[in-house]
Amino acid sequence: MKNNFGLYLHVPFCASKCRYCDFYSFAGSEAEMDGYVQAMRKHFSAFSAQMAGRTADTVYFGGGTPSLLGEKRLTALLDGARAAFDLAPDAEITVECNPDSMSDSLLRGLRDAGVDRLSVGVQSAHDDELRLLGRRHTFAEARDAILRAQDAGFGNLSLDLMYGLPGQTAERFLESVQALLDFQPAHLSCYGLKLEPGTPMGRENPVLPDEDAQADLYLALCDTLRTAGYEHYEISNWAKPGFRSRHNSRYWVLSDYLGLGPGAHSLLDGRRFAFPRDLAAFCADVPPAPEETVAGFADWSEYLMLGLRTADGVRRAPFEDRFGRSFDPFAARLAALSPHGLTAPVPDGWRLTEQGFLVSNLIIGETLSAGE
Ligand code: SF4
């Protein structure tokens, strides 16, 4: 519904740093985690009046490693959110988890608190790849955590996988894909490894599979998941019918969300703001600041950019209603790529094909330039 919003809570703690990761997260002490929960509850109160009359129909604990907070703190956060905001009775409530912090008591506590969706970082079914990535778990430990989550009643599980790792062959990657499919998860997210400057892997700069090899891995993944009955609904996301991530889907249509926590971003009524990536500032009640807009990068371009990453694509009526500008020049650029198999029509609009997803940056850049 138009007046609904998504609530995102950023948890900045991780037991240790994965070797590829440049997110804002660090190993927090028990006292820092307690201070974070207290601060979050104060920020809930600060936004409560502004959000009155609106219903949160999705809640997403992202990080970092939210499961590291443990069931007591996560339950306290959910209770605080329920006291400050109107949470829909059927709200989708997701918690990101890592296998090494998915104890039975955490799983029971989350289920009893009304959490209905877990997103588990698995990344690979091969222990040598997990070690290379600096993950804290083996695949056997991930398998054990997933099976216990399913036993605890979590039918709506999303599993994360990575591809394009140094030395990764198609055969090994597809073994990982199959190992995850054996759990019959409702949802899969799969991202290519990027070497970020300032991370251990970025400094080591290992040779990754080349562009053609990465494209082959991606297309093999698409084929395998299609055959297994998954809908490829966003460039990096697949779901069994009825199990798209409702929360993440909001981002892709620029639907309102309130993000709380150090480094969390918000979009409310056309206004964007973000908290500094600084736990101490968050705990000291430093309010979020308006986000700087990149020059020449208007909401209409972000709407097209995000929409073209989804299987639903971009459509004339919502675009023209929202931004008051013609869709024609963008439609013409997208239509021109259709004979090459890169785009396909959807009712009243266009989407990228899986071949198109492979070169999405180029297509999106070309499409946006029609609006200049
Ligand atoms: S668990 Fe996630 S957020 Fe934490 S260090 Fe690893 S990749 Fe980064």
Short mmCIF file of C-alpha atoms and ligand atoms in Angstrom, two decimals:
data_model
loop_
_atom_site.label_atom_id
_atom_site.label_comp_id
_atom_site.label_asym_id
_atom_site.label_seq_id
_atom_site.Cartn_x
_atom_site.Cartn_y
_atom_site.Cartn_z
CA MET A 1 0.00 0.00 0.00
CA LYS A 2 1.11 3.51 -0.80
CA ASN A 3 1.33 4.69 2.78
CA ASN A 4 3.23 1.65 4.02
CA PHE A 5 6.95 1.61 4.60
CA GLY A 6 9.80 -0.83 5.18
CA LEU A 7 11.87 -0.68 8.33
CA TYR A 8 15.58 -1.47 7.93
CA LEU A 9 17.77 -1.92 11.00
CA HIS A 10 21.51 -1.95 10.36
CA VAL A 11 23.53 -4.07 12.79
CA PRO A 12 27.22 -3.14 12.53
CA PHE A 13 28.74 -6.14 14.33
CA CYS A 14 30.58 -9.15 12.89
CA ALA A 15 32.56 -11.73 14.84
CA SER A 16 35.48 -11.15 12.46
CA LYS A 17 35.95 -9.54 9.10
CA CYS A 18 35.59 -11.60 5.90
CA ARG A 19 38.59 -11.01 3.64
CA TYR A 20 36.57 -9.43 0.81
CA CYS A 21 34.22 -7.24 2.83
CA ASP A 22 34.23 -3.45 3.02
CA PHE A 23 30.85 -3.03 4.76
CA TYR A 24 30.73 -1.02 7.95
CA SER A 25 31.05 -3.76 10.58
CA PHE A 26 33.43 -4.76 13.33
CA ALA A 27 33.68 -7.09 16.33
CA GLY A 28 31.69 -5.37 19.05
CA SER A 29 31.97 -5.97 22.79
CA GLU A 30 28.92 -7.05 24.81
CA ALA A 31 28.75 -3.50 26.19
CA GLU A 32 28.79 -2.00 22.68
CA MET A 33 25.99 -4.32 21.59
CA ASP A 34 23.91 -3.39 24.64
CA GLY A 35 24.59 0.31 24.00
CA TYR A 36 23.57 -0.13 20.37
CA VAL A 37 20.22 -1.70 21.37
CA GLN A 38 19.52 1.12 23.81
CA ALA A 39 20.43 3.73 21.20
CA MET A 40 18.24 2.02 18.59
CA ARG A 41 15.26 2.13 20.94
CA LYS A 42 15.81 5.87 21.42
CA HIS A 43 15.93 6.39 17.66
CA PHE A 44 12.67 4.40 17.37
CA SER A 45 11.05 6.89 19.75
CA ALA A 46 12.52 9.82 17.83
CA PHE A 47 10.87 8.64 14.58
CA SER A 48 7.64 7.35 16.12
CA ALA A 49 5.62 10.55 15.70
CA GLN A 50 6.85 11.10 12.13
CA MET A 51 5.72 7.60 11.13
CA ALA A 52 2.32 7.78 12.88
CA GLY A 53 -0.50 6.75 10.55
CA ARG A 54 1.80 4.59 8.44
CA THR A 55 2.28 0.82 8.65
CA ALA A 56 5.57 -1.05 8.38
CA ASP A 57 4.82 -4.15 6.33
CA THR A 58 8.44 -5.31 6.12
CA VAL A 59 11.23 -5.31 8.71
CA TYR A 60 14.77 -6.24 7.77
CA PHE A 61 17.70 -6.73 10.16
CA GLY A 62 20.78 -6.38 7.94
CA GLY A 63 24.45 -6.04 8.62
CA GLY A 64 26.96 -6.90 9.64
CA THR A 65 25.77 -10.04 11.35
CA PRO A 66 22.45 -9.42 13.11
CA SER A 67 22.38 -13.00 14.48
CA LEU A 68 25.48 -12.11 16.52
CA LEU A 69 23.29 -9.89 18.72
CA GLY A 70 21.55 -12.99 20.12
CA GLU A 71 17.87 -13.61 20.69
CA LYS A 72 17.45 -11.34 23.73
CA ARG A 73 18.75 -8.21 22.02
CA LEU A 74 16.97 -8.96 18.73
CA THR A 75 13.69 -9.56 20.59
CA ALA A 76 14.19 -6.31 22.51
CA LEU A 77 14.67 -4.51 19.20
CA LEU A 78 11.52 -6.02 17.71
CA ASP A 79 9.53 -5.19 20.85
CA GLY A 80 10.82 -1.63 20.66
CA ALA A 81 9.90 -1.37 16.99
CA ARG A 82 6.39 -2.69 17.71
CA ALA A 83 5.95 -0.14 20.50
CA ALA A 84 7.09 2.79 18.34
CA PHE A 85 5.62 1.89 14.93
CA ASP A 86 2.54 0.20 13.57
CA LEU A 87 3.86 -3.16 12.34
CA ALA A 88 1.47 -5.05 10.07
CA PRO A 89 0.36 -8.37 11.62
CA ASP A 90 1.60 -10.15 8.48
CA ALA A 91 4.78 -8.10 8.15
CA GLU A 92 7.68 -9.93 6.52
CA ILE A 93 10.41 -9.90 9.19
CA THR A 94 13.86 -10.97 7.99
CA VAL A 95 17.04 -11.45 9.99
CA GLU A 96 20.40 -11.92 8.28
CA CYS A 97 22.34 -14.73 9.95
CA ASN A 98 25.73 -16.33 9.71
CA PRO A 99 25.98 -20.07 10.38
CA ASP A 100 28.36 -19.68 13.33
CA SER A 101 25.85 -17.63 15.33
CA MET A 102 22.69 -19.65 14.62
CA SER A 103 22.27 -21.41 17.95
CA ASP A 104 19.08 -23.37 18.69
CA SER A 105 18.10 -20.81 21.32
CA LEU A 106 18.53 -17.99 18.78
CA LEU A 107 16.35 -19.84 16.26
CA ARG A 108 13.64 -20.52 18.85
CA GLY A 109 13.78 -16.96 20.14
CA LEU A 110 13.48 -15.45 16.67
CA ARG A 111 10.60 -17.71 15.73
CA ASP A 112 8.77 -16.86 18.98
CA ALA A 113 9.37 -13.14 18.36
CA GLY A 114 7.58 -13.36 14.99
CA VAL A 115 10.59 -13.45 12.65
CA ASP A 116 9.41 -15.38 9.57
CA ARG A 117 12.39 -15.19 7.22
CA LEU A 118 16.13 -15.84 7.64
CA SER A 119 18.81 -14.90 5.16
CA VAL A 120 21.85 -17.11 5.68
CA GLY A 121 25.34 -16.31 4.37
CA VAL A 122 26.66 -19.62 3.04
CA GLN A 123 28.71 -18.36 0.03
CA SER A 124 30.22 -21.71 -1.04
CA ALA A 125 29.93 -25.45 -0.41
CA HIS A 126 33.74 -25.85 -0.60
CA ASP A 127 35.77 -25.36 2.55
CA ASP A 128 38.89 -24.18 0.69
CA GLU A 129 36.82 -21.37 -0.90
CA LEU A 130 35.28 -20.49 2.47
CA ARG A 131 38.77 -20.24 3.98
CA LEU A 132 39.98 -18.07 1.09
CA LEU A 133 37.04 -15.73 1.69
CA GLY A 134 37.79 -15.60 5.42
CA ARG A 135 34.41 -17.04 6.37
CA ARG A 136 34.18 -18.37 9.92
CA HIS A 137 32.31 -21.58 9.10
CA THR A 138 32.78 -24.77 7.14
CA PHE A 139 30.10 -26.01 4.79
CA ALA A 140 29.22 -28.79 7.24
CA GLU A 141 28.54 -26.13 9.87
CA ALA A 142 26.41 -24.14 7.42
CA ARG A 143 24.47 -27.30 6.53
CA ASP A 144 23.87 -28.04 10.21
CA ALA A 145 22.64 -24.47 10.83
CA ILE A 146 20.28 -24.56 7.84
CA LEU A 147 18.78 -27.92 8.82
CA ARG A 148 18.27 -26.71 12.40
CA ALA A 149 16.61 -23.53 11.11
CA GLN A 150 14.26 -25.65 8.99
CA ASP A 151 13.54 -27.91 11.99
CA ALA A 152 12.77 -24.79 14.04
CA GLY A 153 10.02 -23.95 11.56
CA PHE A 154 11.74 -21.48 9.21
CA GLY A 155 10.33 -22.50 5.84
CA ASN A 156 11.20 -19.15 4.29
CA LEU A 157 14.98 -19.29 4.03
CA SER A 158 17.17 -17.28 1.72
CA LEU A 159 20.70 -18.56 1.09
CA ASP A 160 23.60 -16.41 -0.18
CA LEU A 161 26.16 -17.73 -2.62
CA MET A 162 29.17 -16.11 -4.34
CA TYR A 163 30.66 -16.76 -7.76
CA GLY A 164 33.72 -15.65 -9.67
CA LEU A 165 36.13 -16.73 -6.92
CA PRO A 166 39.85 -17.10 -7.73
CA GLY A 167 40.41 -20.41 -9.53
CA GLN A 168 36.71 -21.32 -9.43
CA THR A 169 35.70 -23.68 -12.23
CA ALA A 170 32.16 -24.03 -13.55
CA GLU A 171 32.08 -27.56 -12.18
CA ARG A 172 32.96 -26.50 -8.63
CA PHE A 173 30.57 -23.57 -8.73
CA LEU A 174 27.70 -25.77 -9.86
CA GLU A 175 28.51 -28.20 -7.07
CA SER A 176 27.94 -25.34 -4.64
CA VAL A 177 24.70 -24.39 -6.38
CA GLN A 178 23.46 -27.99 -6.19
CA ALA A 179 24.48 -28.30 -2.55
CA LEU A 180 22.32 -25.26 -1.75
CA LEU A 181 19.43 -26.53 -3.87
CA ASP A 182 19.46 -29.73 -1.82
CA PHE A 183 18.00 -27.64 1.04
CA GLN A 184 15.17 -26.50 -1.27
CA PRO A 185 15.44 -22.90 -0.04
CA ALA A 186 12.61 -20.50 -0.85
CA HIS A 187 15.09 -17.88 -2.09
CA LEU A 188 18.67 -17.58 -3.33
CA SER A 189 20.89 -14.52 -3.73
CA CYS A 190 24.05 -14.88 -5.76
CA TYR A 191 26.69 -12.16 -6.15
CA GLY A 192 29.94 -12.05 -8.08
CA LEU A 193 33.07 -11.45 -5.98
CA LYS A 194 34.39 -7.91 -6.27
CA LEU A 195 37.87 -7.02 -5.07
CA GLU A 196 37.37 -3.92 -2.93
CA PRO A 197 40.37 -1.69 -2.31
CA GLY A 198 41.45 -1.70 1.32
CA THR A 199 40.35 -5.29 1.99
CA PRO A 200 42.87 -8.15 2.35
CA MET A 201 41.68 -9.73 -0.91
CA GLY A 202 41.72 -6.35 -2.63
CA ARG A 203 45.35 -5.86 -1.60
CA GLU A 204 46.32 -9.36 -2.71
CA ASN A 205 44.57 -8.76 -6.02
CA PRO A 206 44.25 -12.44 -7.04
CA VAL A 207 43.40 -13.38 -10.60
CA LEU A 208 39.63 -13.89 -10.92
CA PRO A 209 37.89 -15.83 -13.69
CA ASP A 210 37.86 -13.53 -16.75
CA GLU A 211 34.74 -11.80 -18.03
CA ASP A 212 33.78 -14.64 -20.38
CA ALA A 213 34.24 -17.26 -17.67
CA GLN A 214 32.16 -15.17 -15.22
CA ALA A 215 29.43 -14.82 -17.84
CA ASP A 216 29.43 -18.59 -18.33
CA LEU A 217 29.10 -19.14 -14.57
CA TYR A 218 26.21 -16.67 -14.37
CA LEU A 219 24.32 -18.18 -17.31
CA ALA A 220 24.87 -21.71 -15.98
CA LEU A 221 23.46 -20.52 -12.65
CA CYS A 222 20.42 -19.00 -14.40
CA ASP A 223 19.76 -22.27 -16.29
CA THR A 224 20.16 -24.45 -13.21
CA LEU A 225 17.84 -22.36 -11.06
CA ARG A 226 15.22 -22.03 -13.81
CA THR A 227 15.17 -25.82 -14.18
CA ALA A 228 14.81 -26.11 -10.40
CA GLY A 229 11.67 -23.91 -10.48
CA TYR A 230 13.06 -20.57 -9.34
CA GLU A 231 11.91 -17.27 -10.73
CA HIS A 232 14.81 -14.95 -11.62
CA TYR A 233 13.20 -11.75 -10.40
CA GLU A 234 16.24 -9.50 -9.97
CA ILE A 235 19.70 -9.60 -11.46
CA SER A 236 21.16 -11.34 -8.36
CA ASN A 237 18.01 -12.83 -6.79
CA TRP A 238 15.90 -15.93 -7.41
CA ALA A 239 12.74 -17.06 -5.59
CA LYS A 240 10.29 -19.91 -5.55
CA PRO A 241 6.86 -18.57 -6.61
CA GLY A 242 5.45 -16.40 -3.82
CA PHE A 243 8.79 -15.97 -2.03
CA ARG A 244 10.29 -12.81 -3.50
CA SER A 245 11.87 -10.65 -0.80
CA ARG A 246 9.14 -8.12 -0.11
CA HIS A 247 11.56 -5.84 1.70
CA ASN A 248 14.27 -5.74 -0.96
CA SER A 249 11.63 -5.36 -3.66
CA ARG A 250 10.72 -1.98 -2.13
CA TYR A 251 14.20 -0.65 -2.88
CA TRP A 252 13.89 -1.51 -6.56
CA VAL A 253 10.72 0.57 -7.04
CA LEU A 254 11.88 3.41 -4.75
CA SER A 255 9.13 2.64 -2.26
CA ASP A 256 9.52 4.30 1.16
CA TYR A 257 11.83 2.82 3.78
CA LEU A 258 13.16 4.02 7.11
CA GLY A 259 16.72 2.86 7.79
CA LEU A 260 18.05 3.09 11.34
CA GLY A 261 21.54 2.23 12.54
CA PRO A 262 25.05 3.46 11.76
CA GLY A 263 25.37 3.80 7.98
CA ALA A 264 21.66 3.10 7.32
CA HIS A 265 19.94 5.01 4.50
CA SER A 266 16.31 6.11 4.27
CA LEU A 267 13.91 7.26 1.59
CA LEU A 268 10.73 8.83 2.95
CA ASP A 269 8.33 11.02 0.99
CA GLY A 270 11.02 11.77 -1.58
CA ARG A 271 13.54 12.79 1.09
CA ARG A 272 16.77 10.82 1.50
CA PHE A 273 18.93 10.78 4.60
CA ALA A 274 21.56 8.57 6.18
CA PHE A 275 23.14 8.00 9.57
CA PRO A 276 26.93 8.35 9.68
CA ARG A 277 28.91 5.09 9.57
CA ASP A 278 29.87 5.58 13.19
CA LEU A 279 28.51 3.56 16.11
CA ALA A 280 29.61 6.14 18.70
CA ALA A 281 27.71 8.88 16.84
CA PHE A 282 24.62 6.67 16.59
CA CYS A 283 24.77 5.96 20.33
CA ALA A 284 25.27 9.67 21.03
CA ASP A 285 21.99 10.38 19.19
CA VAL A 286 23.62 12.20 16.29
CA PRO A 287 20.68 12.59 13.89
CA PRO A 288 20.85 11.43 10.28
CA ALA A 289 21.96 13.94 7.67
CA PRO A 290 20.38 14.59 4.26
CA GLU A 291 22.09 12.44 1.69
CA GLU A 292 24.07 14.22 -0.96
CA THR A 293 22.69 13.68 -4.40
CA VAL A 294 25.23 12.93 -7.06
CA ALA A 295 25.13 15.74 -9.61
CA GLY A 296 23.00 14.82 -12.59
CA PHE A 297 21.72 11.69 -10.89
CA ALA A 298 18.05 12.31 -10.34
CA ASP A 299 15.41 9.99 -8.92
CA TRP A 300 14.14 9.19 -12.42
CA SER A 301 17.53 7.76 -13.35
CA GLU A 302 17.73 5.70 -10.19
CA TYR A 303 14.21 4.41 -10.81
CA LEU A 304 15.20 3.25 -14.30
CA MET A 305 18.53 1.86 -13.15
CA LEU A 306 16.97 -0.23 -10.36
CA GLY A 307 13.94 -1.23 -12.42
CA LEU A 308 16.12 -2.52 -15.24
CA ARG A 309 17.80 -4.87 -12.80
CA THR A 310 14.45 -6.60 -12.19
CA ALA A 311 12.48 -9.09 -14.26
CA ASP A 312 9.46 -6.76 -14.04
CA GLY A 313 11.47 -4.11 -15.88
CA VAL A 314 10.36 -0.50 -16.27
CA ARG A 315 6.92 0.63 -17.37
CA ARG A 316 5.57 3.75 -18.95
CA ALA A 317 2.60 4.63 -16.71
CA PRO A 318 4.28 4.53 -13.28
CA PHE A 319 7.36 6.29 -14.69
CA GLU A 320 5.44 9.12 -16.36
CA ASP A 321 3.05 9.52 -13.38
CA ARG A 322 5.87 9.72 -10.93
CA PHE A 323 8.39 11.87 -12.76
CA GLY A 324 6.28 13.83 -15.23
CA ARG A 325 8.62 13.11 -18.12
CA SER A 326 8.16 11.07 -21.26
CA PHE A 327 9.16 7.41 -21.27
CA ASP A 328 9.51 7.46 -25.09
CA PRO A 329 13.26 8.10 -25.43
CA PHE A 330 14.09 5.33 -22.96
CA ALA A 331 11.65 2.90 -24.58
CA ALA A 332 13.26 3.61 -27.97
CA ARG A 333 16.77 2.77 -26.67
CA LEU A 334 15.57 -0.41 -25.02
CA ALA A 335 13.56 -1.49 -28.08
CA ALA A 336 16.66 -1.09 -30.27
CA LEU A 337 18.45 -3.78 -28.23
CA SER A 338 15.63 -6.30 -28.52
CA PRO A 339 16.81 -7.81 -31.86
CA HIS A 340 20.13 -8.59 -30.13
CA GLY A 341 18.35 -10.58 -27.42
CA LEU A 342 19.35 -8.12 -24.69
CA THR A 343 15.90 -6.67 -23.91
CA ALA A 344 12.32 -7.92 -24.13
CA PRO A 345 8.96 -6.19 -24.01
CA VAL A 346 6.72 -6.38 -20.93
CA PRO A 347 3.21 -4.90 -20.89
CA ASP A 348 3.68 -1.15 -21.38
CA GLY A 349 7.45 -1.32 -20.90
CA TRP A 350 10.77 -3.13 -21.23
CA ARG A 351 12.99 -5.46 -19.27
CA LEU A 352 16.47 -6.88 -19.69
CA THR A 353 16.91 -10.56 -20.56
CA GLU A 354 19.47 -12.71 -18.73
CA GLN A 355 21.90 -11.99 -21.61
CA GLY A 356 21.08 -8.33 -21.00
CA PHE A 357 21.76 -8.66 -17.25
CA LEU A 358 25.31 -9.68 -18.17
CA VAL A 359 25.95 -6.26 -19.70
CA SER A 360 23.46 -4.36 -17.54
CA ASN A 361 25.87 -1.53 -16.72
CA LEU A 362 26.38 -0.75 -20.40
CA ILE A 363 22.67 -0.98 -21.24
CA ILE A 364 21.61 1.12 -18.26
CA GLY A 365 24.22 3.78 -19.07
CA GLU A 366 23.08 3.87 -22.68
CA THR A 367 19.41 4.03 -21.65
CA LEU A 368 19.92 6.83 -19.14
CA SER A 369 21.86 8.90 -21.64
CA ALA A 370 18.59 9.20 -23.62
CA GLY A 371 17.31 11.47 -20.84
CA GLU A 372 20.18 13.96 -20.96
S1 SF4 B 1 29.72 -11.52 7.68
FE1 SF4 B 1 29.03 -10.17 6.02
S2 SF4 B 1 29.17 -8.09 6.83
FE2 SF4 B 1 30.35 -9.43 8.21
S3 SF4 B 1 32.44 -9.27 7.48
FE3 SF4 B 1 31.52 -11.06 6.47
S4 SF4 B 1 30.68 -10.27 4.53
FE4 SF4 B 1 31.12 -8.50 5.85
#
